[in-house]
PDB file of C-alpha atoms in Angstrom:
ATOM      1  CA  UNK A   1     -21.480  40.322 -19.644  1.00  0.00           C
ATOM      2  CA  UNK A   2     -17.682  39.019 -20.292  1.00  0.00           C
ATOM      3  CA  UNK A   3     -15.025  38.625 -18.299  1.00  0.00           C
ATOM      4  CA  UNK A   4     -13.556  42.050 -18.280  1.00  0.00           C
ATOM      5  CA  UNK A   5     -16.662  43.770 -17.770  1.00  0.00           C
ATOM      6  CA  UNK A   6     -17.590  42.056 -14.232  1.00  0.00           C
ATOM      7  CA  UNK A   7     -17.876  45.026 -12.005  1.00  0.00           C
ATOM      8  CA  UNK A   8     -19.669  43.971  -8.949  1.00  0.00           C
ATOM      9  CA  UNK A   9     -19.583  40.911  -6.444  1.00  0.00           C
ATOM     10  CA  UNK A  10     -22.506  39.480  -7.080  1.00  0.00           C
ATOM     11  CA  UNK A  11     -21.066  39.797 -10.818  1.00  0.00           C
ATOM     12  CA  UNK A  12     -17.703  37.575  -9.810  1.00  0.00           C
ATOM     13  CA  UNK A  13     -20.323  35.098  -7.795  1.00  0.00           C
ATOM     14  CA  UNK A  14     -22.480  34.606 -10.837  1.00  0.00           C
ATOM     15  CA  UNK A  15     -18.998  34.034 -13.057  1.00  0.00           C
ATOM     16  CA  UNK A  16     -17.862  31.192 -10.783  1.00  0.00           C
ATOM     17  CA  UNK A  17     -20.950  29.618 -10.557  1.00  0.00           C
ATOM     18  CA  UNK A  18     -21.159  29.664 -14.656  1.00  0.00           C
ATOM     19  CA  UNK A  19     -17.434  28.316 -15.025  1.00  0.00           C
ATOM     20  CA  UNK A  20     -17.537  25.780 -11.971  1.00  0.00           C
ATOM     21  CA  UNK A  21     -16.210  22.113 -13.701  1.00  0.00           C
ATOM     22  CA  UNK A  22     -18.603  19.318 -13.187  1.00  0.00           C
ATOM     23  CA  UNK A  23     -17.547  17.473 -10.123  1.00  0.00           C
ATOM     24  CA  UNK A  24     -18.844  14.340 -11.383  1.00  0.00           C
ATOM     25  CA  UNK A  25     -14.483  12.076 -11.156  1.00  0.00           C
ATOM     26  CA  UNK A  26     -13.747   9.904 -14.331  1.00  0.00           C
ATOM     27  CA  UNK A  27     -14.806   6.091 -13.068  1.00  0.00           C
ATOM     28  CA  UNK A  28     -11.216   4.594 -12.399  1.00  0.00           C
ATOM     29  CA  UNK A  29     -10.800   1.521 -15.241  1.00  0.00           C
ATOM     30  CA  UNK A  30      -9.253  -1.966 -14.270  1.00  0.00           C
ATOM     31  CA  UNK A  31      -5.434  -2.271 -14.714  1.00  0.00           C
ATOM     32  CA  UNK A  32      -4.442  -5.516 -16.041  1.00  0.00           C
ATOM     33  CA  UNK A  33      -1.842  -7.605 -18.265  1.00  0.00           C
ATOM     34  CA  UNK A  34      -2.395  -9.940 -21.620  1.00  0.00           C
ATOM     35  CA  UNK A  35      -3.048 -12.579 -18.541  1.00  0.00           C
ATOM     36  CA  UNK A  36      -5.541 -11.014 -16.630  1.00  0.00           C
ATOM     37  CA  UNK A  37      -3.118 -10.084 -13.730  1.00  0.00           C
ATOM     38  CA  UNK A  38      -2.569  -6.930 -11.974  1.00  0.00           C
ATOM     39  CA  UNK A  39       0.416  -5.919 -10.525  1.00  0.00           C
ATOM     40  CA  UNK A  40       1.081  -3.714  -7.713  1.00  0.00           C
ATOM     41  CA  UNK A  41       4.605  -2.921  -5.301  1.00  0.00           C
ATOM     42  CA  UNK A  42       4.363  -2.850  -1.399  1.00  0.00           C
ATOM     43  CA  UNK A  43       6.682  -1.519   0.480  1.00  0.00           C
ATOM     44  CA  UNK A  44       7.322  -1.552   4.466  1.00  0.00           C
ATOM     45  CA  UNK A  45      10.653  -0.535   6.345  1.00  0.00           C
ATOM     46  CA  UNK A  46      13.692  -1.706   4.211  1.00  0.00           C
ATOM     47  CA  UNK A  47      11.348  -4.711   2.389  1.00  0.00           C
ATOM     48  CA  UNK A  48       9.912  -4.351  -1.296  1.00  0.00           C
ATOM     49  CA  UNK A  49       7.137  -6.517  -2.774  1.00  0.00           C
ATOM     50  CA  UNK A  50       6.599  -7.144  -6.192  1.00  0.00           C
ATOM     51  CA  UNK A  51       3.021  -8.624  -6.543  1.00  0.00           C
ATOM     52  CA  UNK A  52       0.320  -9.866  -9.282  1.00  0.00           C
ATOM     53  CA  UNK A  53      -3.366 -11.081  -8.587  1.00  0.00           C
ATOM     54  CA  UNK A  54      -5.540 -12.727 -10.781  1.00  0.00           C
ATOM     55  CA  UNK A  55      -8.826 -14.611  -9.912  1.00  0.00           C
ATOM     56  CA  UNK A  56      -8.109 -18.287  -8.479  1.00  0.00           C
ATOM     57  CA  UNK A  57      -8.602 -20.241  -5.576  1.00  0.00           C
ATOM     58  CA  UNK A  58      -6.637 -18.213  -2.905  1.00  0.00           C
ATOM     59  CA  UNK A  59      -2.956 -19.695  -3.743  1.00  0.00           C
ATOM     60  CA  UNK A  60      -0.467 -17.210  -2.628  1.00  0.00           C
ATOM     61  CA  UNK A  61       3.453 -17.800  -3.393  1.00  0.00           C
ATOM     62  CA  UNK A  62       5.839 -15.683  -2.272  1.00  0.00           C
ATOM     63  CA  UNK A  63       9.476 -16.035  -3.952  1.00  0.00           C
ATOM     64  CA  UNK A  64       8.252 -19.513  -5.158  1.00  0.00           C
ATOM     65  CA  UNK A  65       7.015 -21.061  -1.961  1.00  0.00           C
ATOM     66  CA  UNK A  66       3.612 -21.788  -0.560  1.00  0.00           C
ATOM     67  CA  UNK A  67       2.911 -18.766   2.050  1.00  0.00           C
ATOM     68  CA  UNK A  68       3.105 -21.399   4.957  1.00  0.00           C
ATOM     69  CA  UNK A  69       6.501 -22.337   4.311  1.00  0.00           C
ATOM     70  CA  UNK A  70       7.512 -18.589   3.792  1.00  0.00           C
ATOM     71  CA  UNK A  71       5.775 -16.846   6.511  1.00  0.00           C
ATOM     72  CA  UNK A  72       6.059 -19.781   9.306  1.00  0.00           C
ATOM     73  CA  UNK A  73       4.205 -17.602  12.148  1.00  0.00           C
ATOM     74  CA  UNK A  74       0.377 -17.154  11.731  1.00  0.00           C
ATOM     75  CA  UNK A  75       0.488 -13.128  12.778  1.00  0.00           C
ATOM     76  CA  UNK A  76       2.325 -13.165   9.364  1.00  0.00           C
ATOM     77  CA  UNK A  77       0.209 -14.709   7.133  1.00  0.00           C
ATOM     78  CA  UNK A  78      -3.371 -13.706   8.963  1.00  0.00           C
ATOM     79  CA  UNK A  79      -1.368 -10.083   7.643  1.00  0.00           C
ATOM     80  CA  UNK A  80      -1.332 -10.952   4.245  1.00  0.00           C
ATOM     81  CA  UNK A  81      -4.988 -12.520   4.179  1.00  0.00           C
ATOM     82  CA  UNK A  82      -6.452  -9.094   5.488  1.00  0.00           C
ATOM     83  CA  UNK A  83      -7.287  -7.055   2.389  1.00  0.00           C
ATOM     84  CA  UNK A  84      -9.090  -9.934   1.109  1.00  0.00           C
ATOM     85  CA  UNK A  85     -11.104 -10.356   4.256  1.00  0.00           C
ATOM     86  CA  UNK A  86     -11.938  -6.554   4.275  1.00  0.00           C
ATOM     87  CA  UNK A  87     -12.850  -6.865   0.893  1.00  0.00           C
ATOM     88  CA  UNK A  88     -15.154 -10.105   1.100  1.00  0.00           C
ATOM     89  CA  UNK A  89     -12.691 -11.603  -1.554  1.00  0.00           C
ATOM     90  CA  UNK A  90     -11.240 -14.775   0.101  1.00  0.00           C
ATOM     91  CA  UNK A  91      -9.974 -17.533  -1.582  1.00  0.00           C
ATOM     92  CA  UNK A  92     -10.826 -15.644  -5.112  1.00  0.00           C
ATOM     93  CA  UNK A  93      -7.530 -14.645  -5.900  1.00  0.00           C
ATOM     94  CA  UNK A  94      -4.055 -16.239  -6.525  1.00  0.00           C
ATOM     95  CA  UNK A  95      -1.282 -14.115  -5.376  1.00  0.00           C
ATOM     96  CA  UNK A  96       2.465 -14.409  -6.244  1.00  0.00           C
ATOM     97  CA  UNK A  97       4.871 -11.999  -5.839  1.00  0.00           C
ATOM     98  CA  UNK A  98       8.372 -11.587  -5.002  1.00  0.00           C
ATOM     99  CA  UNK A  99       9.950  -9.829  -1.986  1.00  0.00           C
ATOM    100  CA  UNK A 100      13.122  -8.299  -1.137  1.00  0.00           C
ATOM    101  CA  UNK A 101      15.374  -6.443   2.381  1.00  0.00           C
ATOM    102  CA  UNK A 102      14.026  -6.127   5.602  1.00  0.00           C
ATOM    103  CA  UNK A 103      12.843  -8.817   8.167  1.00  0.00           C
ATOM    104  CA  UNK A 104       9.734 -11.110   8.063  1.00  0.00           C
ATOM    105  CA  UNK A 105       7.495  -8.510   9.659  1.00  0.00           C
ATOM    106  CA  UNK A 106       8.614  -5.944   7.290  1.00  0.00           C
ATOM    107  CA  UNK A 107       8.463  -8.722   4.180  1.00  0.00           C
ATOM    108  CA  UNK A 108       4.579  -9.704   5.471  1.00  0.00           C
ATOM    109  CA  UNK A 109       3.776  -5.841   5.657  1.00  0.00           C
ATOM    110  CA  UNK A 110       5.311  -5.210   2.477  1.00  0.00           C
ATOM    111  CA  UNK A 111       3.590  -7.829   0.657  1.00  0.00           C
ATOM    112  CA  UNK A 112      -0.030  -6.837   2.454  1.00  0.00           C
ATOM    113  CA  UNK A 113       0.521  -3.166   0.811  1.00  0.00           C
ATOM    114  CA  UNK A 114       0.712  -4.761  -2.745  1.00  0.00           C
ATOM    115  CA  UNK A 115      -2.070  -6.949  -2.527  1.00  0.00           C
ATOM    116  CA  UNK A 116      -4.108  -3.961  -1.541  1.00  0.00           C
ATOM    117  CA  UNK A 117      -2.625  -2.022  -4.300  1.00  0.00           C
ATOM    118  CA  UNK A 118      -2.955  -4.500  -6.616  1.00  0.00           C
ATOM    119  CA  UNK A 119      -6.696  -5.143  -5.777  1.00  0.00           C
ATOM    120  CA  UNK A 120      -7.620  -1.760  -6.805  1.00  0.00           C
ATOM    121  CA  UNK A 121      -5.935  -2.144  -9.957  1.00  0.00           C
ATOM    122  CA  UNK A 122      -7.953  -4.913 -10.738  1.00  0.00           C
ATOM    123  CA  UNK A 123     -11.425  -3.309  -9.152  1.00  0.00           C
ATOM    124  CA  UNK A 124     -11.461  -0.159  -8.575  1.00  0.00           C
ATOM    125  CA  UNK A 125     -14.325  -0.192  -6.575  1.00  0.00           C
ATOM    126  CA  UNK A 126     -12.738  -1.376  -3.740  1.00  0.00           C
ATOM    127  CA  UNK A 127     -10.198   1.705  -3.441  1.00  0.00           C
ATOM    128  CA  UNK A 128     -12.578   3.236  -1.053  1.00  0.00           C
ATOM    129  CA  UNK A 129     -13.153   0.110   1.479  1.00  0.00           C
ATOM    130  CA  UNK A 130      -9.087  -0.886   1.463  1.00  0.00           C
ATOM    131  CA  UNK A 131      -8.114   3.282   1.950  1.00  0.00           C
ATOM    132  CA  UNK A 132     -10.346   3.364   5.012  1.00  0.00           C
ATOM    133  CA  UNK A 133      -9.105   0.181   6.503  1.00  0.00           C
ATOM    134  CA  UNK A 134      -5.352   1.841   6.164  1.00  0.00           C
ATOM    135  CA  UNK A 135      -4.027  -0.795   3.816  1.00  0.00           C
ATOM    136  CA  UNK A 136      -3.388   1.567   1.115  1.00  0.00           C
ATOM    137  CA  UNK A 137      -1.355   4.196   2.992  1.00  0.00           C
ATOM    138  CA  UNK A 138       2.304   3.038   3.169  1.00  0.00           C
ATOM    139  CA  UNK A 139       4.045   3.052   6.539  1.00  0.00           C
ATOM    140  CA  UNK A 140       6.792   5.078   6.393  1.00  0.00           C
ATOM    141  CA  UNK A 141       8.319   3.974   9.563  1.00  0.00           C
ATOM    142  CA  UNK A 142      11.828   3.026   9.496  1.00  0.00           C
ATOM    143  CA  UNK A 143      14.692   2.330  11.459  1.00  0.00           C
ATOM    144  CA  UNK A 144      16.653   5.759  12.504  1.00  0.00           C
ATOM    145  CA  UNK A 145      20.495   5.535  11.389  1.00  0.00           C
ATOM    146  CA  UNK A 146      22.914   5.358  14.171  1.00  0.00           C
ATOM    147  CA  UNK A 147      24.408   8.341  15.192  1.00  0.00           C
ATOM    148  CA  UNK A 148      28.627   8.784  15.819  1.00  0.00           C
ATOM    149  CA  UNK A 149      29.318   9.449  19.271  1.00  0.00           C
ATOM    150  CA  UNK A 150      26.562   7.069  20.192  1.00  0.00           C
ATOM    151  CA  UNK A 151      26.431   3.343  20.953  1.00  0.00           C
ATOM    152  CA  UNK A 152      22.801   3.065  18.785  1.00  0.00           C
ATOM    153  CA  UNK A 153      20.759   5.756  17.565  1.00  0.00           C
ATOM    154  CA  UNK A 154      19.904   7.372  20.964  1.00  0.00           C
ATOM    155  CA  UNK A 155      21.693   5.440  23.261  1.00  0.00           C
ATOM    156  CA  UNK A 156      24.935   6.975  25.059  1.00  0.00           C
ATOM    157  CA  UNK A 157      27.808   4.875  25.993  1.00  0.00           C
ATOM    158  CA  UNK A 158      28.137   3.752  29.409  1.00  0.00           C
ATOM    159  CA  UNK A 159      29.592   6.815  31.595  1.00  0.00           C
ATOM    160  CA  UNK A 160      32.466   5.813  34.024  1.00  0.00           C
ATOM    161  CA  UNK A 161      33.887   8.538  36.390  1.00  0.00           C
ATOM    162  CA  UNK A 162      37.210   7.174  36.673  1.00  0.00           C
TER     163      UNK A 162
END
């Protein structure tokens, strides 16, 4: 029976049954340079990360300094140290990348979104652990714009009666 001949239900059931793809997803291959490095961007608030992984000894160097001297508070770096942890991959990558706008908070989130992104360019496998820990979903939090008439975005000027 062809296409144009299906009369019935149970014809049109049989028809997508016969034509349903193979659900079976392509495996997702490794992404990575001439040096063994993948690179990923992070983003968070106003701040951009560029950043590239490659196996090591769990050196990470953010715009050319050691992640102590960059990220001085230990919320900070325990941030960027988190994918790894999740992953059971600590101290097995080096990590340097470069980040731009925003605060610290927003740098240390920024730079935590490409090292997850970046990990699952270099094994795949791990999409599924960093997605379910959130580390892969970018927040897309920022600050609201300031508003005329207003002394910040919400806030009213004082009101005087006189």
């Amino acid at each position: 029976m062809s296409a144009t001949q299906t009369r019935t239900f149970a014809d049109l059931k049989d028809l997508a049954v016969a034509s349903a793809l193979p659900t079976d997803k392509p495996k997702r291959e490794p992404k990575r340079d001439a040096w063994g490095r993948s690179y990923a961007t992070g983003r968070r608030k106003n701040a951009v990360a560029r950043v590239w992984i490659k196996p090591g000894k769990g050196e990470i160097l953010v715009n050319g300094k050691r992640v102590g001297q960059y990220f001085a508070r230990p919320v900070l770096r325990m941030l960027l140290t988190q994918p790894f942890l999740v992953a059971d991959r600590y101290n097995q990558f080096d990590v340097y990348c470069t980040v731009v706008g925003g605060g610290l908070s927003g740098q240390a989130g920024a730079v935590r979104h490409g090292i997850s992104r970046a990990l699952t360019h270099y094994e795949p496998d791990l999409r599924g652990i960093l997605k379910v820990a959130g580390f892969l979903t970018r927040d897309s939090r920022v600050v609201e714009r300031k508003k005329y008439g207003r002394a910040k975005a919400r806030r009213s000027f004082q009101f005087s009666k006189r």
